[in-house]
C-alpha cells in the first residue's frame, strides 16, 4: 500500500537574468509587497579553492573585504549601510564567499555602489592585513580552540574522509599560514578570484526591474573585466573500507561521534542526490524520526543527535564531493561502537522494511516549510538565488525545490539508505577530557 504523499505549496518568485559585458552575472527577483531589498554578491571562491600553504585564506579575505576600498575609508561600508537603516555581513563556505545587505528599498543605489566599489578593489594594506589576521586568529580561539567540540565535525571529519588538500585541509587555517600571509598574496588572491566574471549579483525585493537594471549597469558596468579562473578539480574516489579516527577534547564534558558517507554529485546528479537530503531528515528530524526514537528515547545510548547534508549543513549550496553526516553526543561512558552498530541496524531496517504510513509525507512537509521560510525574507531569497546561479545557472530552481523534495519516493529513500554501508563510512570519535 503506498504511503501518503505530502501536499507541497509552491512559490512563483519572478526571475530576471542577464550578464554584463565584464562577465558579471545578475539575477533580479522583484517583490513589491514590502519596501525592503536584499542584495547579495557571491564570488566563486571558497575554502576548497585556497592554495596549499594558505589555509584559511578564503575566510581571511572575506574579512579584508570589509576594511575599506580604493575609494572608501575603513568602516565606511558599515557606516553607509547602517546609516540607511540596513544590516550587512559576509560568510565563507566550501565553494563560495558571499557578501550581503538588507536595506530599505530607497537605498538600492547605495548598496550597489558599495558592492561595486569593493569589487573594483579592496584596501589591501599591511596594517589591514595584520589587523585581520589577528581578528581571525581570535575567532579560531573562540570558536575552535577554547570551545568544547570546537570544529566538530566540520573541521575534524574531512581529513578522515578525504585525501586531497582541497577537501581535507583546515578551512579556518593554521596560525602559521595566516601569519605568513603577505599583502602581495592578498592582491594575487583578489585578482585571481574576485573577478567580475567569477561573481554573481542578486537583488530581491521592492525593485522596478528596468530601474534596477539601469542602476546595476551604472555601478558595475565599468568594473574591469577579468574572466573566471579555472576551478580546481576537487574529485576524489569513494571509500571502499571504513575509516575511523579518535581524538581527545580537553574541554568536552561528554563523548561524541560523527559519521559520514559520500552521496551523489549534487549538481550533475541532482535527482540522485535529493533522496539523501530527505533521508537525513527521516533519520534525525524530530522526536518521531528513526534515530531519535531509537537512540535517544528507547536505547538512551545518546543524549542528542543530528543529521544533515554537507559539512557546513548546506544541501543546496555545495558541490561534489560532499556527504551525508550524522553526529551524536553520548552520556558518560557511552559506547561509540554500539551507537554505530545501531545506526547500521536502523539503516538496514529502513532499506528492507521501508517507511511507515505518513512518515515520508510528514518529513517532506516539514522540509518544504523550512525551505519556504528560509526564502520568505528578501535576503534569504537573494542569497539562495545567487548561489543557484553561481553553481547551476538556475536561480529559478528556488521555486521548484519544495516540490522536488515532495516528489522523492519511498523507494528512492530506501535505495539511498541501502548505500550507507559501514565500508563506505568515515567516522571521528571525540573522547571527553573535560569531566569534572
Coordinates of C-alpha atoms in Angstrom, one line a residue:
X1 CA 0.0 0.0 0.0
X2 CA 1.6 3.4 -1.0
X3 CA 2.3 5.9 1.7
X4 CA 0.5 9.2 1.7
X5 CA 2.1 12.0 -0.3
X6 CA 2.7 15.5 1.1
X7 CA 0.8 18.4 -0.5
X8 CA 3.6 20.9 -1.1
X9 CA 2.8 24.6 -1.8
X10 CA 4.8 26.3 -4.5
X11 CA 6.4 29.8 -4.9
X12 CA 6.4 31.7 -8.1
X13 CA 9.1 34.3 -7.5
X14 CA 9.9 36.0 -10.8
X15 CA 13.5 35.8 -12.1
X16 CA 15.2 38.2 -14.5
X17 CA 18.8 37.2 -15.5
X18 CA 21.4 39.0 -17.6
X19 CA 25.2 39.2 -17.9
X20 CA 27.2 42.5 -18.1
X21 CA 29.9 42.8 -20.7
X22 CA 32.5 42.3 -18.0
X23 CA 31.1 38.9 -17.2
X24 CA 29.2 39.7 -14.0
X25 CA 26.0 37.6 -13.8
X26 CA 23.0 39.4 -12.4
X27 CA 19.7 38.0 -11.0
X28 CA 16.8 40.2 -10.2
X29 CA 13.7 39.0 -8.4
X30 CA 11.1 41.7 -7.8
X31 CA 8.6 41.6 -4.9
X32 CA 6.7 44.8 -4.2
X33 CA 4.9 43.6 -1.1
X34 CA 7.2 45.5 1.3
X35 CA 9.6 48.4 0.8
X36 CA 12.7 46.2 1.6
X37 CA 15.5 44.8 -0.6
X38 CA 18.1 42.1 -0.2
X39 CA 21.4 42.5 -2.1
X40 CA 23.9 39.6 -2.4
X41 CA 27.2 39.2 -4.2
X42 CA 28.6 35.7 -4.4
X43 CA 32.2 35.0 -5.6
X44 CA 33.0 31.6 -6.8
X45 CA 35.8 31.0 -4.3
X46 CA 35.7 29.2 -1.1
X47 CA 37.7 27.1 1.3
X48 CA 38.3 24.4 -1.3
X49 CA 39.9 26.9 -3.7
X50 CA 42.6 28.2 -1.4
X51 CA 46.2 27.1 -2.3
X52 CA 48.4 24.9 -0.1
X53 CA 50.3 26.9 2.4
X54 CA 47.5 29.4 2.6
X55 CA 44.9 27.6 4.7
X56 CA 42.2 29.9 6.0
X57 CA 42.9 32.5 3.2
X58 CA 39.4 32.5 1.8
X59 CA 38.0 33.4 5.2
X60 CA 40.7 35.9 5.9
X61 CA 40.0 37.6 2.6
X62 CA 36.3 37.8 3.5
X63 CA 37.4 39.9 6.5
X64 CA 39.7 42.1 4.3
X65 CA 36.8 43.0 2.0
X66 CA 35.2 45.0 4.9
X67 CA 38.4 47.0 5.5
X68 CA 37.7 49.8 3.0
X69 CA 38.3 50.1 -0.7
X70 CA 40.3 52.3 -3.0
X71 CA 37.6 55.0 -2.8
X72 CA 36.2 54.5 0.7
X73 CA 38.0 54.5 4.0
X74 CA 37.9 51.7 6.6
X75 CA 34.5 51.3 8.2
X76 CA 32.8 53.4 5.5
X77 CA 30.8 50.3 4.3
X78 CA 29.5 49.8 7.9
X79 CA 28.6 53.5 8.2
X80 CA 26.8 53.8 4.9
X81 CA 24.7 50.6 5.3
X82 CA 23.8 51.2 8.9
X83 CA 23.2 54.9 8.2
X84 CA 20.5 53.9 5.7
X85 CA 18.8 51.6 8.3
X86 CA 20.3 48.4 6.9
X87 CA 22.2 45.4 8.1
X88 CA 25.1 43.5 6.4
X89 CA 27.5 40.7 6.7
X90 CA 29.6 38.1 4.7
X91 CA 30.4 34.5 5.1
X92 CA 32.8 31.9 3.7
X93 CA 31.7 28.4 2.5
X94 CA 33.4 25.4 0.9
X95 CA 32.5 26.6 -2.6
X96 CA 31.8 30.3 -2.4
X97 CA 32.1 33.5 -0.4
X98 CA 29.1 35.9 -0.1
X99 CA 28.6 39.5 0.9
X100 CA 25.1 40.8 1.6
X101 CA 22.8 43.6 2.8
X102 CA 19.2 44.1 3.8
X103 CA 18.1 47.7 3.3
X104 CA 15.1 49.9 2.8
X105 CA 14.2 49.9 -0.9
X106 CA 15.2 53.5 -1.4
X107 CA 18.8 52.6 -0.6
X108 CA 19.3 50.3 -3.5
X109 CA 21.7 52.5 -5.3
X110 CA 23.8 52.9 -2.2
X111 CA 24.1 49.1 -1.8
X112 CA 25.1 48.7 -5.5
X113 CA 27.7 51.5 -5.2
X114 CA 29.2 49.9 -2.1
X115 CA 29.4 46.4 -3.6
X116 CA 30.8 47.6 -7.0
X117 CA 33.3 49.8 -5.2
X118 CA 34.9 46.9 -3.3
X119 CA 34.6 44.6 -6.4
X120 CA 37.0 47.1 -8.1
X121 CA 39.5 46.8 -5.3
X122 CA 39.6 46.5 -1.5
X123 CA 42.0 48.5 0.6
X124 CA 44.9 45.9 0.9
X125 CA 47.4 47.4 3.3
X126 CA 49.9 45.8 5.7
X127 CA 48.0 47.4 8.6
X128 CA 44.7 46.0 7.4
X129 CA 46.2 42.6 6.8
X130 CA 47.9 42.2 10.1
X131 CA 44.8 43.5 12.0
X132 CA 42.5 41.0 10.3
X133 CA 45.0 38.1 10.8
X134 CA 44.7 38.9 14.5
X135 CA 40.9 39.0 14.3
X136 CA 40.7 35.6 12.5
X137 CA 43.2 34.1 15.0
X138 CA 41.0 35.2 17.8
X139 CA 37.9 33.8 16.1
X140 CA 39.7 30.5 15.8
X141 CA 40.5 30.6 19.6
X142 CA 36.9 31.4 20.4
X143 CA 35.1 29.0 18.0
X144 CA 37.6 26.1 17.9
X145 CA 40.5 26.0 20.4
X146 CA 38.7 27.2 23.5
X147 CA 35.3 25.7 22.9
X148 CA 34.1 22.2 23.7
X149 CA 33.7 20.2 20.5
X150 CA 35.3 23.1 18.6
X151 CA 35.3 22.3 14.9
X152 CA 33.4 19.1 15.4
X153 CA 32.7 17.6 13.0
X154 CA 33.1 20.1 10.1
X155 CA 36.9 20.5 10.7
X156 CA 37.7 17.1 12.2
X157 CA 35.9 14.7 9.9
X158 CA 37.0 15.9 6.4
X159 CA 40.7 14.8 6.9
X160 CA 39.4 11.3 7.9
X161 CA 37.1 11.0 4.8
X162 CA 39.3 12.8 2.2
X163 CA 42.9 12.5 1.0
X164 CA 43.3 15.6 -1.2
X165 CA 44.3 19.0 0.1
X166 CA 41.2 20.9 -1.2
X167 CA 38.8 18.6 0.6
X168 CA 40.8 17.6 3.7
X169 CA 42.5 20.8 5.0
X170 CA 41.5 23.0 7.8
X171 CA 39.3 25.8 6.3
X172 CA 39.8 28.0 9.3
X173 CA 43.5 28.0 8.7
X174 CA 46.7 27.4 10.7
X175 CA 48.2 30.2 12.6
X176 CA 51.5 29.6 10.7
X177 CA 49.8 30.0 7.3
X178 CA 47.8 33.1 8.5
X179 CA 50.8 34.9 10.0
X180 CA 52.9 34.3 6.9
X181 CA 50.3 35.8 4.5
X182 CA 51.6 39.0 2.7
X183 CA 49.8 41.9 1.0
X184 CA 51.1 40.5 -2.3
X185 CA 49.4 37.2 -1.5
X186 CA 46.2 39.1 -0.8
X187 CA 46.5 41.1 -4.0
X188 CA 47.0 38.0 -6.1
X189 CA 44.1 36.2 -4.5
X190 CA 41.8 39.2 -5.2
X191 CA 43.0 39.5 -8.8
X192 CA 42.5 35.7 -9.4
X193 CA 39.2 35.0 -7.7
X194 CA 37.4 38.3 -7.2
X195 CA 36.9 38.9 -10.9
X196 CA 33.7 40.2 -12.2
X197 CA 33.5 37.1 -14.4
X198 CA 33.7 35.0 -11.2
X199 CA 30.8 36.7 -9.4
X200 CA 27.0 36.8 -9.2
X201 CA 24.9 39.8 -8.1
X202 CA 21.4 39.1 -6.9
X203 CA 18.8 41.7 -5.9
X204 CA 15.5 40.7 -4.4
X205 CA 12.5 42.7 -3.1
X206 CA 10.9 46.0 -3.8
X207 CA 12.5 46.9 -7.1
X208 CA 11.5 48.0 -10.6
X209 CA 13.3 45.7 -12.9
X210 CA 14.1 48.3 -15.6
X211 CA 15.3 50.9 -13.0
X212 CA 17.3 48.3 -11.1
X213 CA 18.9 47.1 -14.4
X214 CA 20.0 50.7 -15.2
X215 CA 21.5 51.1 -11.7
X216 CA 23.4 47.8 -12.0
X217 CA 24.8 48.8 -15.3
X218 CA 25.7 52.2 -14.0
X219 CA 27.7 50.9 -11.0
X220 CA 29.0 47.6 -12.1
X221 CA 29.4 48.1 -15.9
X222 CA 32.8 49.8 -15.6
X223 CA 34.3 47.2 -13.2
X224 CA 37.3 45.9 -15.1
X225 CA 36.6 42.7 -16.9
X226 CA 38.5 39.7 -15.7
X227 CA 37.5 36.2 -16.6
X228 CA 36.7 33.5 -14.0
X229 CA 39.7 31.4 -13.1
X230 CA 39.8 27.7 -14.0
X231 CA 38.3 25.9 -11.0
X232 CA 40.5 23.3 -9.4
X233 CA 39.5 19.6 -9.7
X234 CA 38.0 18.5 -6.3
X235 CA 37.2 15.0 -7.4
X236 CA 38.0 12.2 -5.0
X237 CA 37.2 8.4 -5.1
X238 CA 34.7 7.0 -2.7
X239 CA 35.7 5.0 0.3
X240 CA 36.0 1.2 -0.1
X241 CA 36.9 0.5 3.5
X242 CA 35.7 2.1 6.8
X243 CA 37.9 4.8 8.2
X244 CA 37.9 5.8 11.9
X245 CA 39.7 8.4 13.9
X246 CA 39.7 9.3 17.6
X247 CA 40.9 12.4 19.4
X248 CA 40.7 13.7 23.0
X249 CA 38.9 17.1 23.5
X250 CA 40.2 18.5 26.8
X251 CA 37.1 20.7 27.1
X252 CA 34.4 18.3 26.1
X253 CA 32.3 17.1 29.0
X254 CA 30.8 14.1 27.1
X255 CA 31.9 11.7 24.3
X256 CA 30.7 12.3 20.8
X257 CA 30.8 10.7 17.4
X258 CA 30.2 11.7 13.8
X259 CA 29.9 9.6 10.7
X260 CA 29.7 10.4 7.1
X261 CA 29.0 8.7 3.8
X262 CA 29.6 10.1 0.3
X263 CA 26.5 11.0 -1.7
X264 CA 25.8 11.6 -5.4
X265 CA 27.0 14.8 -7.1
X266 CA 24.5 17.5 -6.0
X267 CA 25.0 19.4 -9.3
X268 CA 25.3 16.8 -12.1
X269 CA 23.1 14.1 -10.4
X270 CA 20.6 16.2 -8.6
X271 CA 17.8 13.6 -9.0
X272 CA 20.1 11.0 -7.4
X273 CA 21.2 13.4 -4.7
X274 CA 17.7 14.5 -3.4
X275 CA 16.7 11.2 -1.8
X276 CA 19.7 11.6 0.6
X277 CA 18.6 15.1 1.6
X278 CA 15.2 13.6 2.5
X279 CA 16.8 10.5 4.1
X280 CA 18.8 12.7 6.5
X281 CA 15.6 14.3 7.8
X282 CA 13.8 10.9 8.0
X283 CA 16.6 9.7 10.2
X284 CA 17.0 12.7 12.6
X285 CA 14.4 15.4 12.3
X286 CA 12.1 15.5 15.3
X287 CA 11.2 13.2 18.1
X288 CA 9.4 10.8 15.7
X289 CA 12.4 10.3 13.5
X290 CA 14.1 7.0 13.2
X291 CA 17.3 7.5 15.0
X292 CA 15.9 9.9 17.7
X293 CA 13.2 7.4 18.6
X294 CA 15.7 4.5 18.7
X295 CA 18.9 6.0 20.1
X296 CA 17.6 8.8 22.3
X297 CA 14.2 7.7 23.5
X298 CA 14.4 3.9 23.5
X299 CA 18.1 2.9 24.0
X300 CA 19.2 6.1 25.7
X301 CA 22.6 5.5 24.2
X302 CA 22.9 9.1 23.0
X303 CA 21.7 12.3 24.5
X304 CA 21.1 14.1 21.2
X305 CA 21.9 13.7 17.5
X306 CA 21.5 15.5 14.2
X307 CA 21.8 14.7 10.5
X308 CA 22.4 16.8 7.5
X309 CA 23.9 17.1 4.0
X310 CA 27.2 18.9 3.6
X311 CA 29.9 19.5 6.2
X312 CA 28.5 23.0 6.8
X313 CA 24.9 22.0 6.6
X314 CA 24.3 23.4 3.1
X315 CA 22.5 20.8 1.0
X316 CA 21.7 23.1 -1.9
X317 CA 24.8 25.3 -1.8
X318 CA 27.6 22.8 -2.3
X319 CA 29.5 20.9 -5.0
X320 CA 30.8 17.4 -5.1
X321 CA 32.4 15.8 -3.2
X322 CA 30.0 16.1 -0.3
X323 CA 28.5 13.8 2.3
X324 CA 25.5 12.8 4.5
X325 CA 26.6 13.4 8.1
X326 CA 25.2 12.0 11.4
X327 CA 26.5 13.3 14.7
X328 CA 25.7 12.3 18.3
X329 CA 26.7 13.2 21.8
X330 CA 26.8 10.3 24.3
X331 CA 26.2 10.0 28.0
X332 CA 29.2 9.5 30.3
X333 CA 30.9 6.2 29.5
X334 CA 28.8 5.9 26.3
X335 CA 29.7 3.2 23.8
X336 CA 30.6 4.6 20.4
X337 CA 30.8 1.2 18.7
X338 CA 27.3 0.3 19.9
X339 CA 25.9 3.6 18.6
X340 CA 27.5 3.0 15.1
X341 CA 26.1 -0.6 15.1
X342 CA 22.7 0.7 15.9
X343 CA 22.8 3.2 13.1
X344 CA 23.7 0.4 10.8
X345 CA 20.8 -1.7 12.1
X346 CA 18.3 1.2 11.5
X347 CA 19.6 1.9 8.0
X348 CA 19.2 -1.8 7.2
X349 CA 15.7 -1.9 8.6
X350 CA 14.7 1.2 6.7
X351 CA 16.2 -0.2 3.4
X352 CA 14.5 -3.6 4.0
X353 CA 11.1 -2.7 5.6
X354 CA 10.5 0.8 4.2
X355 CA 8.8 3.7 5.9
X356 CA 5.6 3.7 8.0
X357 CA 2.4 5.2 6.6
X358 CA 2.7 9.0 6.7
X359 CA 6.4 9.1 7.7
X360 CA 7.6 10.3 4.4
X361 CA 4.8 12.8 3.9
X362 CA 5.3 14.3 7.3
X363 CA 9.1 14.7 6.7
X364 CA 8.6 16.3 3.3
X365 CA 6.0 18.7 4.6
X366 CA 8.4 19.8 7.3
X367 CA 11.3 20.2 4.8
X368 CA 9.1 22.2 2.5
X369 CA 8.1 24.5 5.3
X370 CA 11.7 25.2 6.2
X371 CA 12.6 25.9 2.5
X372 CA 9.7 28.3 2.2
X373 CA 10.5 30.0 5.4
X374 CA 14.2 30.4 4.6
X375 CA 13.4 32.3 1.3
X376 CA 10.4 34.3 2.6
X377 CA 12.7 37.1 3.6
X378 CA 14.1 39.1 0.7
X379 CA 17.7 38.5 1.8
X380 CA 17.3 34.7 2.0
X381 CA 15.8 34.7 -1.5
X382 CA 18.7 36.8 -2.9
X383 CA 21.3 34.6 -1.3
X384 CA 19.8 31.4 -2.4
X385 CA 19.2 32.6 -6.0
X386 CA 22.8 34.0 -6.2
X387 CA 24.3 30.6 -5.3
X388 CA 21.9 28.7 -7.5
X389 CA 23.0 30.9 -10.4
X390 CA 26.7 30.6 -9.4
X391 CA 26.7 26.8 -9.2
X392 CA 24.0 25.7 -11.6
X393 CA 22.9 28.7 -13.7
X394 CA 19.4 28.1 -12.4
X395 CA 18.3 30.7 -9.9
X396 CA 14.6 29.8 -10.6
X397 CA 15.2 26.4 -9.1
X398 CA 14.4 28.1 -5.8
X399 CA 10.7 27.9 -6.8
X400 CA 11.0 24.2 -7.5
X401 CA 12.9 22.9 -4.5
X402 CA 9.9 22.3 -2.2
X403 CA 8.1 20.4 -5.0
X404 CA 11.1 18.4 -5.9
X405 CA 11.7 17.4 -2.3
X406 CA 8.0 16.4 -2.2
X407 CA 8.4 14.2 -5.2
X408 CA 11.0 12.0 -3.7
X409 CA 9.5 8.5 -3.4
X410 CA 9.8 5.9 -0.6
X411 CA 11.6 3.6 -3.0
X412 CA 14.3 6.3 -3.6
X413 CA 14.7 6.8 0.2
X414 CA 15.0 3.1 0.8
X415 CA 17.6 2.8 -2.0
X416 CA 19.6 5.6 -0.6
X417 CA 19.6 4.1 2.9
X418 CA 20.9 0.8 1.4
X419 CA 24.0 2.5 0.1
X420 CA 25.1 3.8 3.6
X421 CA 27.2 0.8 4.4
X422 CA 29.9 0.6 7.1
X423 CA 32.7 0.1 4.5
X424 CA 31.8 3.5 2.9
X425 CA 31.7 5.4 6.2
X426 CA 34.3 7.7 7.8
X427 CA 33.8 8.5 11.4
X428 CA 35.5 10.6 14.1
X429 CA 35.2 10.0 17.8
X430 CA 35.6 12.6 20.5
X431 CA 36.9 11.3 23.8
X432 CA 35.8 13.6 26.6
X433 CA 38.6 15.1 28.5
X434 CA 36.6 17.8 30.4
X435 CA 34.9 15.7 33.0
X436 CA 34.6 17.3 36.5

